[in-house]
mmCIF file of C-alpha atoms in Angstrom:
data_model
loop_
_atom_site.group_PDB
_atom_site.id
_atom_site.type_symbol
_atom_site.label_atom_id
_atom_site.label_comp_id
_atom_site.label_asym_id
_atom_site.label_seq_id
_atom_site.Cartn_x
_atom_site.Cartn_y
_atom_site.Cartn_z
ATOM 1 C CA MET A 1 29.570 -3.233 -20.582
ATOM 2 C CA ARG A 2 28.928 -6.433 -18.654
ATOM 3 C CA ARG A 3 27.387 -4.473 -15.794
ATOM 4 C CA LEU A 4 25.211 -2.565 -18.243
ATOM 5 C CA ARG A 5 23.971 -5.818 -19.783
ATOM 6 C CA ASP A 6 23.166 -7.181 -16.307
ATOM 7 C CA ASP A 7 21.209 -4.036 -15.475
ATOM 8 C CA VAL A 8 19.229 -4.337 -18.687
ATOM 9 C CA ARG A 9 18.433 -7.986 -17.992
ATOM 10 C CA ALA A 10 17.316 -7.126 -14.458
ATOM 11 C CA GLU A 11 15.053 -4.385 -15.779
ATOM 12 C CA ARG A 12 13.461 -6.773 -18.267
ATOM 13 C CA ARG A 13 12.843 -9.339 -15.579
ATOM 14 C CA GLY A 14 11.230 -6.847 -13.224
ATOM 15 C CA PRO A 15 7.658 -7.698 -12.197
ATOM 16 C CA ILE A 16 5.028 -5.237 -13.316
ATOM 17 C CA GLU A 17 1.833 -3.896 -11.834
ATOM 18 C CA CYS A 18 -1.101 -1.802 -13.012
ATOM 19 C CA ARG A 19 -1.402 1.447 -11.118
ATOM 20 C CA GLY A 20 -1.710 5.175 -11.218
ATOM 21 C CA SER A 21 -3.094 7.574 -13.741
ATOM 22 C CA PRO A 22 -4.105 6.931 -17.365
ATOM 23 C CA ARG A 23 -2.442 10.194 -18.339
ATOM 24 C CA ALA A 24 1.047 8.667 -18.411
ATOM 25 C CA SER A 25 0.462 5.770 -20.754
ATOM 26 C CA PRO A 26 3.397 3.961 -22.329
ATOM 27 C CA PRO A 27 2.552 1.386 -24.975
ATOM 28 C CA GLY A 28 2.158 -2.109 -23.627
ATOM 29 C CA PRO A 29 -0.376 -4.745 -22.612
ATOM 30 C CA CYS A 30 -2.360 -2.273 -20.511
ATOM 31 C CA ARG A 31 -2.586 0.814 -22.709
ATOM 32 C CA ARG A 32 -4.577 3.087 -20.406
ATOM 33 C CA CYS A 33 -2.728 2.517 -17.160
ATOM 34 C CA ARG A 34 0.763 3.428 -16.054
ATOM 35 C CA CYS A 35 2.748 0.209 -15.736
ATOM 36 C CA VAL A 36 5.881 0.313 -13.621
ATOM 37 C CA ALA A 37 8.653 -2.230 -13.158
ATOM 38 C CA ARG A 38 9.232 -3.224 -9.551
ATOM 39 C CA SER A 39 12.119 -5.150 -8.088
ATOM 40 C CA SER A 40 11.424 -8.464 -6.411
ATOM 41 C CA GLY A 41 10.987 -8.492 -2.680
ATOM 42 C CA SER A 42 8.618 -7.489 0.043
ATOM 43 C CA ARG A 43 8.029 -4.687 2.454
ATOM 44 C CA ALA A 44 6.077 -4.491 5.677
ATOM 45 C CA PRO A 45 4.107 -1.264 5.837
ATOM 46 C CA GLY A 46 4.156 0.319 9.255
ATOM 47 C CA ASP A 47 1.077 0.795 11.321
ATOM 48 C CA GLY A 48 1.959 3.941 13.203
ATOM 49 C CA ASP A 49 -0.334 3.123 16.186
ATOM 50 C CA ALA A 50 0.869 4.502 19.497
ATOM 51 C CA GLY A 51 1.345 1.892 22.204
ATOM 52 C CA ALA A 52 3.431 1.015 25.192
ATOM 53 C CA GLY A 53 6.705 2.275 23.753
ATOM 54 C CA ARG A 54 6.048 6.024 24.014
ATOM 55 C CA ASP A 55 9.187 6.649 26.063
ATOM 56 C CA ILE A 56 11.696 5.212 23.611
ATOM 57 C CA GLY A 57 12.314 8.733 22.297
ATOM 58 C CA LEU A 58 14.863 8.953 19.538
ATOM 59 C CA MET A 59 14.714 5.252 18.618
ATOM 60 C CA ALA A 60 11.516 5.873 16.642
ATOM 61 C CA PHE A 61 13.572 8.214 14.444
ATOM 62 C CA LYS A 62 15.989 5.469 13.340
ATOM 63 C CA GLY A 63 14.685 5.310 9.784
ATOM 64 C CA THR A 64 14.307 9.050 9.315
ATOM 65 C CA ILE A 65 17.750 9.971 10.618
ATOM 66 C CA ASP A 66 19.519 7.211 8.669
ATOM 67 C CA ALA A 67 17.753 8.271 5.490
ATOM 68 C CA GLY A 68 18.556 11.946 6.076
ATOM 69 C CA ARG A 69 14.907 13.011 6.157
ATOM 70 C CA THR A 70 15.046 15.369 9.149
ATOM 71 C CA GLU A 71 14.639 18.883 7.752
ATOM 72 C CA ARG A 72 14.946 22.438 9.057
ATOM 73 C CA LEU A 73 11.842 24.566 8.730
ATOM 74 C CA THR A 74 13.920 27.712 9.279
ATOM 75 C CA GLY A 75 15.857 27.319 6.004
ATOM 76 C CA ALA A 76 14.796 27.096 2.386
ATOM 77 C CA PRO A 77 14.409 23.501 1.152
ATOM 78 C CA GLN A 78 16.781 22.414 -1.605
ATOM 79 C CA ALA A 79 15.013 21.455 -4.792
ATOM 80 C CA GLY A 80 15.080 17.754 -5.539
ATOM 81 C CA LYS A 81 16.466 16.772 -2.122
ATOM 82 C CA ARG A 82 14.759 15.363 0.950
ATOM 83 C CA GLY A 83 17.640 16.180 3.300
ATOM 84 C CA VAL A 84 21.388 15.817 3.574
ATOM 85 C CA THR A 85 23.251 13.244 1.519
ATOM 86 C CA PRO A 86 24.631 10.580 3.859
ATOM 87 C CA ASN A 87 27.358 9.496 1.410
ATOM 88 C CA SER A 88 29.506 12.621 1.758
ATOM 89 C CA GLN A 89 31.574 13.715 4.750
ATOM 90 C CA GLY A 90 29.516 16.891 5.062
ATOM 91 C CA GLY A 91 26.318 14.849 4.991
ATOM 92 C CA TYR A 92 27.705 12.571 7.682
ATOM 93 C CA MET A 93 28.458 15.529 9.939
ATOM 94 C CA MET A 94 24.988 16.953 9.302
ATOM 95 C CA ARG A 95 23.457 13.629 10.323
ATOM 96 C CA LEU A 96 25.430 13.622 13.569
ATOM 97 C CA ARG A 97 24.440 17.223 14.217
ATOM 98 C CA GLY A 98 20.785 16.416 13.436
ATOM 99 C CA ALA A 99 20.822 13.418 15.771
ATOM 100 C CA TRP A 100 22.330 15.537 18.580
ATOM 101 C CA LEU A 101 19.748 18.260 18.071
ATOM 102 C CA LEU A 102 16.874 15.773 18.054
ATOM 103 C CA CYS A 103 18.141 14.237 21.281
ATOM 104 C CA THR A 104 18.290 17.700 22.815
ATOM 105 C CA LEU A 105 14.852 18.672 21.543
ATOM 106 C CA LEU A 106 13.041 15.452 22.359
ATOM 107 C CA ILE A 107 14.612 14.185 25.577
ATOM 108 C CA GLY A 108 16.435 17.267 26.809
ATOM 109 C CA PRO A 109 15.473 19.575 29.705
ATOM 110 C CA PRO A 110 11.902 20.939 29.765
ATOM 111 C CA VAL A 111 13.302 24.500 29.789
ATOM 112 C CA LEU A 112 14.078 24.278 26.048
ATOM 113 C CA ALA A 113 10.477 23.525 25.107
ATOM 114 C CA ALA A 114 9.191 26.183 27.457
ATOM 115 C CA THR A 115 11.177 28.914 25.700
ATOM 116 C CA ALA A 116 10.406 27.727 22.156
ATOM 117 C CA ALA A 117 7.878 29.445 19.935
ATOM 118 C CA GLY A 118 6.303 26.119 18.941
ATOM 119 C CA PRO A 119 5.259 24.821 15.529
ATOM 120 C CA ASP A 120 3.498 27.257 13.217
ATOM 121 C CA SER A 121 0.967 25.894 10.702
ATOM 122 C CA GLU A 122 1.565 28.618 8.126
ATOM 123 C CA GLN A 123 5.313 28.067 8.275
ATOM 124 C CA ILE A 124 4.824 24.320 7.730
ATOM 125 C CA ILE A 125 2.559 24.989 4.739
ATOM 126 C CA ARG A 126 4.992 27.507 3.205
ATOM 127 C CA TYR A 127 7.872 25.080 3.630
ATOM 128 C CA TYR A 128 5.974 22.171 2.066
ATOM 129 C CA ARG A 129 4.833 24.338 -0.862
ATOM 130 C CA ARG A 130 8.425 25.271 -1.714
ATOM 131 C CA LYS A 131 9.754 21.773 -1.070
ATOM 132 C CA SER A 132 7.143 20.182 -3.363
ATOM 133 C CA ASN A 133 7.088 23.062 -5.885
ATOM 134 C CA LEU A 134 3.304 23.352 -5.647
ATOM 135 C CA PRO A 135 1.436 25.918 -7.765
ATOM 136 C CA PRO A 136 -0.020 28.901 -5.866
ATOM 137 C CA ALA A 137 -3.576 27.729 -6.526
ATOM 138 C CA GLN A 138 -2.949 24.324 -4.908
ATOM 139 C CA LYS A 139 -4.860 24.109 -1.628
ATOM 140 C CA VAL A 140 -2.831 22.973 1.403
ATOM 141 C CA THR A 141 -4.132 22.825 4.970
ATOM 142 C CA VAL A 142 -2.895 21.460 8.297
ATOM 143 C CA ALA A 143 -5.215 19.028 10.066
ATOM 144 C CA ASN A 144 -5.306 16.800 13.154
ATOM 145 C CA MET A 145 -2.453 18.568 14.965
ATOM 146 C CA LYS A 146 -1.778 16.825 18.292
ATOM 147 C CA ASP A 147 0.948 15.659 20.653
ATOM 148 C CA SER A 148 3.184 13.046 19.068
ATOM 149 C CA ALA A 149 3.888 9.625 20.525
ATOM 150 C CA ILE A 150 7.441 10.959 20.876
ATOM 151 C CA LYS A 151 7.739 13.318 23.828
ATOM 152 C CA GLY A 152 8.226 16.981 23.074
ATOM 153 C CA ALA A 153 7.053 16.783 19.462
ATOM 154 C CA LYS A 154 3.803 17.437 17.633
ATOM 155 C CA GLN A 155 2.320 15.520 14.735
ATOM 156 C CA GLY A 156 -0.340 16.273 12.164
ATOM 157 C CA GLU A 157 -1.396 15.891 8.550
ATOM 158 C CA LEU A 158 -1.089 18.102 5.511
ATOM 159 C CA GLN A 159 -4.170 17.877 3.293
ATOM 160 C CA VAL A 160 -3.033 18.677 -0.250
ATOM 161 C CA GLY A 161 -5.875 19.347 -2.685
ATOM 162 C CA ASP A 162 -9.638 19.276 -2.330
ATOM 163 C CA PRO A 163 -11.702 16.363 -0.942
ATOM 164 C CA PRO A 164 -12.395 13.639 -1.886
ATOM 165 C CA ASN A 165 -9.147 13.557 -3.868
ATOM 166 C CA ALA A 166 -6.971 15.309 -1.286
ATOM 167 C CA LYS A 167 -3.589 13.749 -0.597
ATOM 168 C CA SER A 168 -2.717 13.262 3.073
ATOM 169 C CA VAL A 169 0.905 13.774 4.158
ATOM 170 C CA THR A 170 1.759 12.874 7.758
ATOM 171 C CA PHE A 171 4.434 14.921 9.507
ATOM 172 C CA MET A 172 6.063 15.366 12.907
ATOM 173 C CA VAL A 173 7.586 18.658 14.051
ATOM 174 C CA SER A 174 9.902 19.403 16.976
ATOM 175 C CA GLY A 175 8.502 21.301 19.932
ATOM 176 C CA ASP A 176 10.259 24.539 18.991
ATOM 177 C CA GLY A 177 8.927 24.365 15.432
ATOM 178 C CA ARG A 178 12.389 24.184 13.869
ATOM 179 C CA TYR A 179 12.704 20.605 12.578
ATOM 180 C CA ILE A 180 10.177 18.489 10.670
ATOM 181 C CA VAL A 181 9.972 14.870 9.529
ATOM 182 C CA PHE A 182 7.530 13.796 6.826
ATOM 183 C CA GLY A 183 6.136 10.294 7.302
ATOM 184 C CA ASP A 184 4.413 8.167 9.926
ATOM 185 C CA VAL A 185 5.651 7.766 13.484
ATOM 186 C CA GLU A 186 5.939 4.055 14.172
ATOM 187 C CA ASP A 187 5.885 2.175 17.467
ATOM 188 C CA LEU A 188 8.806 -0.244 17.716
ATOM 189 C CA THR A 189 6.921 -2.339 20.290
ATOM 190 C CA VAL A 190 4.199 -3.225 17.755
ATOM 191 C CA ASP A 191 4.714 -6.075 15.274
ATOM 192 C CA PRO A 192 4.155 -4.287 11.937
ATOM 193 C CA SER A 193 2.972 -7.443 10.190
ATOM 194 C CA LYS A 194 0.293 -8.138 12.792
ATOM 195 C CA ALA A 195 -0.766 -4.499 12.688
ATOM 196 C CA VAL A 196 -1.260 -4.760 8.916
ATOM 197 C CA MET A 197 -3.273 -7.985 9.132
ATOM 198 C CA ALA A 198 -5.495 -6.404 11.799
ATOM 199 C CA LYS A 199 -6.653 -3.873 9.199
ATOM 200 C CA ILE A 200 -7.926 -6.581 6.823
ATOM 201 C CA ASN A 201 -11.357 -8.063 7.520
ATOM 202 C CA LEU A 202 -11.297 -11.779 6.714
ATOM 203 C CA LYS A 203 -14.380 -12.803 8.694
ATOM 204 C CA GLY A 204 -16.831 -14.644 6.456
ATOM 205 C CA GLU A 205 -14.637 -14.182 3.375
ATOM 206 C CA PRO A 206 -14.224 -17.050 0.887
ATOM 207 C CA SER A 207 -10.893 -18.767 1.389
ATOM 208 C CA ARG A 208 -8.875 -21.715 0.189
ATOM 209 C CA GLY A 209 -6.727 -23.667 2.574
ATOM 210 C CA PRO A 210 -7.114 -24.772 6.207
ATOM 211 C CA ASP A 211 -7.666 -22.455 9.166
ATOM 212 C CA ALA A 212 -4.550 -23.935 10.782
ATOM 213 C CA ALA A 213 -2.288 -22.759 7.948
ATOM 214 C CA LYS A 214 0.749 -20.844 9.200
ATOM 215 C CA VAL A 215 0.746 -18.412 6.267
ATOM 216 C CA THR A 216 -2.141 -16.246 5.070
ATOM 217 C CA VAL A 217 -1.993 -14.733 1.577
ATOM 218 C CA VAL A 218 -4.467 -11.951 0.750
ATOM 219 C CA GLU A 219 -4.535 -10.779 -2.859
ATOM 220 C CA PHE A 220 -5.878 -7.349 -3.879
ATOM 221 C CA SER A 221 -6.546 -7.575 -7.576
ATOM 222 C CA ASP A 222 -8.424 -6.469 -10.697
ATOM 223 C CA PHE A 223 -10.072 -8.964 -13.067
ATOM 224 C CA GLN A 224 -9.198 -6.866 -16.141
ATOM 225 C CA CYS A 225 -5.566 -6.083 -15.277
ATOM 226 C CA PRO A 226 -3.231 -8.163 -17.505
ATOM 227 C CA PHE A 227 -0.588 -8.343 -14.786
ATOM 228 C CA CYS A 228 -3.212 -9.630 -12.349
ATOM 229 C CA SER A 229 -3.748 -12.487 -14.787
ATOM 230 C CA ARG A 230 -0.066 -13.334 -14.381
ATOM 231 C CA GLY A 231 -0.480 -13.156 -10.613
ATOM 232 C CA TYR A 232 -3.485 -15.483 -10.853
ATOM 233 C CA ASN A 233 -1.402 -18.072 -12.698
ATOM 234 C CA THR A 234 1.423 -17.839 -10.159
ATOM 235 C CA ILE A 235 -0.959 -18.342 -7.238
ATOM 236 C CA GLU A 236 -2.955 -21.151 -8.848
ATOM 237 C CA GLN A 237 -0.205 -23.059 -10.623
ATOM 238 C CA GLN A 238 2.665 -22.641 -8.189
ATOM 239 C CA VAL A 239 1.978 -21.170 -4.747
ATOM 240 C CA LEU A 240 -1.111 -23.211 -3.823
ATOM 241 C CA LYS A 241 0.237 -26.391 -5.421
ATOM 242 C CA GLU A 242 3.678 -26.075 -3.836
ATOM 243 C CA TYR A 243 2.563 -25.238 -0.288
ATOM 244 C CA GLY A 244 -0.799 -27.020 -0.043
ATOM 245 C CA ASP A 245 -2.235 -26.890 3.481
ATOM 246 C CA LYS A 246 0.545 -24.581 4.698
ATOM 247 C CA VAL A 247 -1.120 -21.571 3.044
ATOM 248 C CA LYS A 248 -4.584 -20.037 3.318
ATOM 249 C CA PHE A 249 -5.572 -17.803 0.384
ATOM 250 C CA TYR A 250 -8.082 -14.935 0.180
ATOM 251 C CA TYR A 251 -9.052 -12.725 -2.765
ATOM 252 C CA LYS A 252 -9.996 -9.052 -2.301
ATOM 253 C CA HIS A 253 -11.183 -6.581 -4.928
ATOM 254 C CA TYR A 254 -9.198 -3.572 -6.112
ATOM 255 C CA PRO A 255 -10.688 -2.681 -9.550
ATOM 256 C CA LEU A 256 -8.856 0.213 -11.172
ATOM 257 C CA PRO A 257 -11.130 3.003 -12.472
ATOM 258 C CA PHE A 258 -9.685 3.037 -15.994
ATOM 259 C CA HIS A 259 -10.484 -0.661 -16.594
ATOM 260 C CA PRO A 260 -14.048 -0.543 -18.015
ATOM 261 C CA TRP A 261 -15.354 -3.903 -16.786
ATOM 262 C CA ALA A 262 -13.135 -4.566 -13.746
ATOM 263 C CA GLN A 263 -15.660 -3.211 -11.254
ATOM 264 C CA LEU A 264 -18.508 -5.088 -12.958
ATOM 265 C CA GLY A 265 -16.516 -8.310 -12.660
ATOM 266 C CA ALA A 266 -15.962 -7.669 -8.958
ATOM 267 C CA VAL A 267 -19.682 -6.974 -8.433
ATOM 268 C CA ALA A 268 -20.544 -10.184 -10.314
ATOM 269 C CA THR A 269 -18.301 -12.396 -8.162
ATOM 270 C CA GLU A 270 -19.787 -10.921 -4.990
ATOM 271 C CA CYS A 271 -23.310 -11.530 -6.328
ATOM 272 C CA ALA A 272 -22.359 -15.150 -6.996
ATOM 273 C CA LYS A 273 -20.887 -15.434 -3.490
ATOM 274 C CA GLN A 274 -24.205 -14.378 -1.949
ATOM 275 C CA GLN A 275 -25.665 -17.654 -3.200
ATOM 276 C CA LYS A 276 -22.719 -20.067 -3.062
ATOM 277 C CA THR A 277 -19.090 -19.745 -2.008
ATOM 278 C CA ASP A 278 -18.089 -22.228 -4.702
ATOM 279 C CA ALA A 279 -19.773 -20.002 -7.290
ATOM 280 C CA PHE A 280 -17.480 -17.155 -6.222
ATOM 281 C CA TRP A 281 -14.370 -19.214 -6.926
ATOM 282 C CA THR A 282 -15.814 -20.550 -10.193
ATOM 283 C CA LEU A 283 -16.430 -17.034 -11.484
ATOM 284 C CA TYR A 284 -13.083 -15.812 -10.124
ATOM 285 C CA LYS A 285 -11.264 -18.430 -12.183
ATOM 286 C CA GLY A 286 -13.416 -17.946 -15.262
ATOM 287 C CA LEU A 287 -12.994 -14.161 -15.407
ATOM 288 C CA PHE A 288 -9.216 -14.422 -15.262
ATOM 289 C CA GLU A 289 -8.985 -17.295 -17.729
ATOM 290 C CA GLN A 290 -11.307 -15.594 -20.242
ATOM 291 C CA GLN A 291 -10.037 -12.078 -19.559
ATOM 292 C CA LYS A 292 -9.153 -11.287 -23.189
ATOM 293 C CA ASP A 293 -12.666 -12.151 -24.399
ATOM 294 C CA ILE A 294 -14.595 -10.091 -21.847
ATOM 295 C CA THR A 295 -15.870 -6.535 -22.308
ATOM 296 C CA ALA A 296 -18.088 -4.194 -20.328
ATOM 297 C CA ASP A 297 -20.938 -5.138 -22.669
ATOM 298 C CA ASN A 298 -20.673 -8.910 -22.324
ATOM 299 C CA VAL A 299 -19.408 -9.416 -18.761
ATOM 300 C CA LYS A 300 -22.905 -10.339 -17.557
ATOM 301 C CA ASP A 301 -23.451 -12.915 -20.317
ATOM 302 C CA LYS A 302 -19.954 -14.310 -19.801
ATOM 303 C CA SER A 303 -20.713 -14.662 -16.092
ATOM 304 C CA HIS A 304 -23.879 -16.610 -16.934
ATOM 305 C CA ALA A 305 -21.874 -19.003 -19.097
ATOM 306 C CA ILE A 306 -19.126 -19.475 -16.516
ATOM 307 C CA LEU A 307 -21.694 -20.152 -13.777
ATOM 308 C CA ALA A 308 -23.858 -22.457 -15.908
ATOM 309 C CA ASP A 309 -23.022 -25.548 -13.826
ATOM 310 C CA SER A 310 -23.112 -23.778 -10.456
ATOM 311 C CA LYS A 311 -26.901 -24.126 -10.074
ATOM 312 C CA ILE A 312 -27.430 -20.595 -8.790
ATOM 313 C CA ASP A 313 -30.668 -18.652 -9.164
ATOM 314 C CA GLN A 314 -29.994 -16.591 -12.298
ATOM 315 C CA ALA A 315 -32.851 -14.162 -11.633
ATOM 316 C CA LYS A 316 -31.416 -13.319 -8.206
ATOM 317 C CA PHE A 317 -27.962 -12.996 -9.696
ATOM 318 C CA ASP A 318 -29.213 -10.623 -12.412
ATOM 319 C CA ASP A 319 -31.089 -8.468 -9.904
ATOM 320 C CA CYS A 320 -27.966 -8.211 -7.767
ATOM 321 C CA PHE A 321 -25.730 -7.469 -10.759
ATOM 322 C CA ASP A 322 -28.037 -4.990 -12.519
ATOM 323 C CA ASN A 323 -28.531 -2.963 -9.334
ATOM 324 C CA LYS A 324 -24.915 -3.313 -8.203
ATOM 325 C CA LYS A 325 -26.062 -4.498 -4.802
ATOM 326 C CA THR A 326 -22.557 -5.659 -3.881
ATOM 327 C CA LEU A 327 -20.730 -2.488 -4.906
ATOM 328 C CA ASP A 328 -20.349 -1.368 -1.286
ATOM 329 C CA LYS A 329 -18.489 -4.606 -0.530
ATOM 330 C CA VAL A 330 -16.141 -3.969 -3.452
ATOM 331 C CA LYS A 331 -15.467 -0.434 -2.223
ATOM 332 C CA ALA A 332 -14.817 -1.730 1.297
ATOM 333 C CA ASP A 333 -12.173 -4.091 -0.089
ATOM 334 C CA MET A 334 -10.531 -1.192 -1.898
ATOM 335 C CA ALA A 335 -10.465 0.907 1.269
ATOM 336 C CA GLU A 336 -8.821 -1.962 3.145
ATOM 337 C CA GLY A 337 -6.220 -2.298 0.427
ATOM 338 C CA SER A 338 -5.390 1.389 0.519
ATOM 339 C CA SER A 339 -5.083 1.263 4.317
ATOM 340 C CA VAL A 340 -2.288 -1.326 4.089
ATOM 341 C CA GLY A 341 -0.354 0.360 1.299
ATOM 342 C CA VAL A 342 -1.926 -1.026 -1.875
ATOM 343 C CA THR A 343 -1.651 1.456 -4.752
ATOM 344 C CA GLY A 344 -1.661 -0.846 -7.777
ATOM 345 C CA THR A 345 -2.551 -4.347 -8.858
ATOM 346 C CA PRO A 346 -1.836 -7.084 -8.211
ATOM 347 C CA SER A 347 -0.712 -6.668 -4.607
ATOM 348 C CA PHE A 348 -0.333 -9.517 -2.130
ATOM 349 C CA VAL A 349 -0.248 -9.329 1.665
ATOM 350 C CA VAL A 350 1.633 -12.364 2.987
ATOM 351 C CA ASN A 351 1.288 -12.544 6.779
ATOM 352 C CA GLY A 352 1.271 -8.754 6.770
ATOM 353 C CA ARG A 353 4.189 -8.338 4.357
ATOM 354 C CA LEU A 354 3.398 -6.570 1.096
ATOM 355 C CA LEU A 355 4.433 -8.001 -2.271
ATOM 356 C CA VAL A 356 3.660 -5.610 -5.123
ATOM 357 C CA GLY A 357 3.302 -6.494 -8.792
ATOM 358 C CA ALA A 358 3.280 -9.674 -10.862
ATOM 359 C CA GLN A 359 6.036 -11.215 -8.783
ATOM 360 C CA PRO A 360 7.725 -14.466 -9.832
ATOM 361 C CA PHE A 361 7.191 -17.564 -7.728
ATOM 362 C CA GLU A 362 10.641 -17.130 -6.155
ATOM 363 C CA ALA A 363 9.520 -13.879 -4.503
ATOM 364 C CA PHE A 364 6.552 -15.655 -2.880
ATOM 365 C CA LYS A 365 8.757 -18.578 -1.897
ATOM 366 C CA ASN A 366 11.264 -16.337 -0.119
ATOM 367 C CA VAL A 367 8.586 -14.694 2.016
ATOM 368 C CA ILE A 368 6.521 -17.835 2.679
ATOM 369 C CA ASP A 369 9.573 -19.909 3.633
ATOM 370 C CA ASP A 370 10.702 -17.149 5.984
ATOM 371 C CA GLU A 371 7.268 -17.010 7.631
ATOM 372 C CA LEU A 372 7.114 -20.791 7.990
ATOM 373 C CA ALA A 373 10.561 -20.830 9.579
ATOM 374 C CA SER A 374 9.525 -18.074 12.005
ATOM 375 C CA ALA A 375 6.404 -20.019 13.007
ATOM 376 C CA LYS A 376 8.362 -23.054 14.193
#
């Protein structure tokens, strides 16, 4: 019973984010989005760029083998499983067998690859359809098939669905077409955090904090998301006050489509930024602090009121806002967010490490302190 109570308390404390589809809508502060509890902590999304470490062979499989994600294309996939279970003796033996086979396939004699039939696109599609229990009408195609960074293997992408909403699933298949791994191939010689930060354009972006700061925090957020309002308070009241000139902070837009005025708020802040950087931060603060009073109908008037003391040209602002002249910038921010693993709001990239959801201050502190210690 004590363990059960602890689990319940942990679940209640879990930070929450806005994400996903409005079709699965539990009651709560954000009624049209799917809100999910996330455990505290961070993750560093991999970059997957090929570099100098192409000859490390099996080492790039460390995560996939340990997680039991290497699968045989020649057998039927088991429903609800991604591979063998590493906790049982049988699973352990399968992992050893899989590791031996991968060593043989990837770094073994060239004769093996020469006699193999090679990967077959239709076989990969059939396997993925059964594994994912896709309906017959669901479109699945193989794209971008090429040599993998790991010798003897091929890699490609499965495009599931129709553009522009197609889902992309990266895979790698052994040279004989027998074994497949779903997921990115990552280069162990590349710092994943630096690779993530390289995908985010910060040139000319409004920021708070000195250029010499050892830690950079980039927030991807939505002005209408209630959990983003919590994130705003954590950043403003705790992170920036606690760390001062040790942190440099940037704000990027990630308005969710089912929040009626979120995109308009993002467009408005970018219109204000075109005239004055300070006006951007003034409107940023005002939209979060007055979030409950703002609607799609009054966001323009509310922006006027918030910017009243900013001395910007209101006619220019209105022309920019009415014609959504900054919408492309908002969409570019969203594309950047997606490229580094953002799927919901708020999400924070701390020196390339991703924190997802309305995390408590302690979660930021753990990551920031670790980064500061590493910088010494």
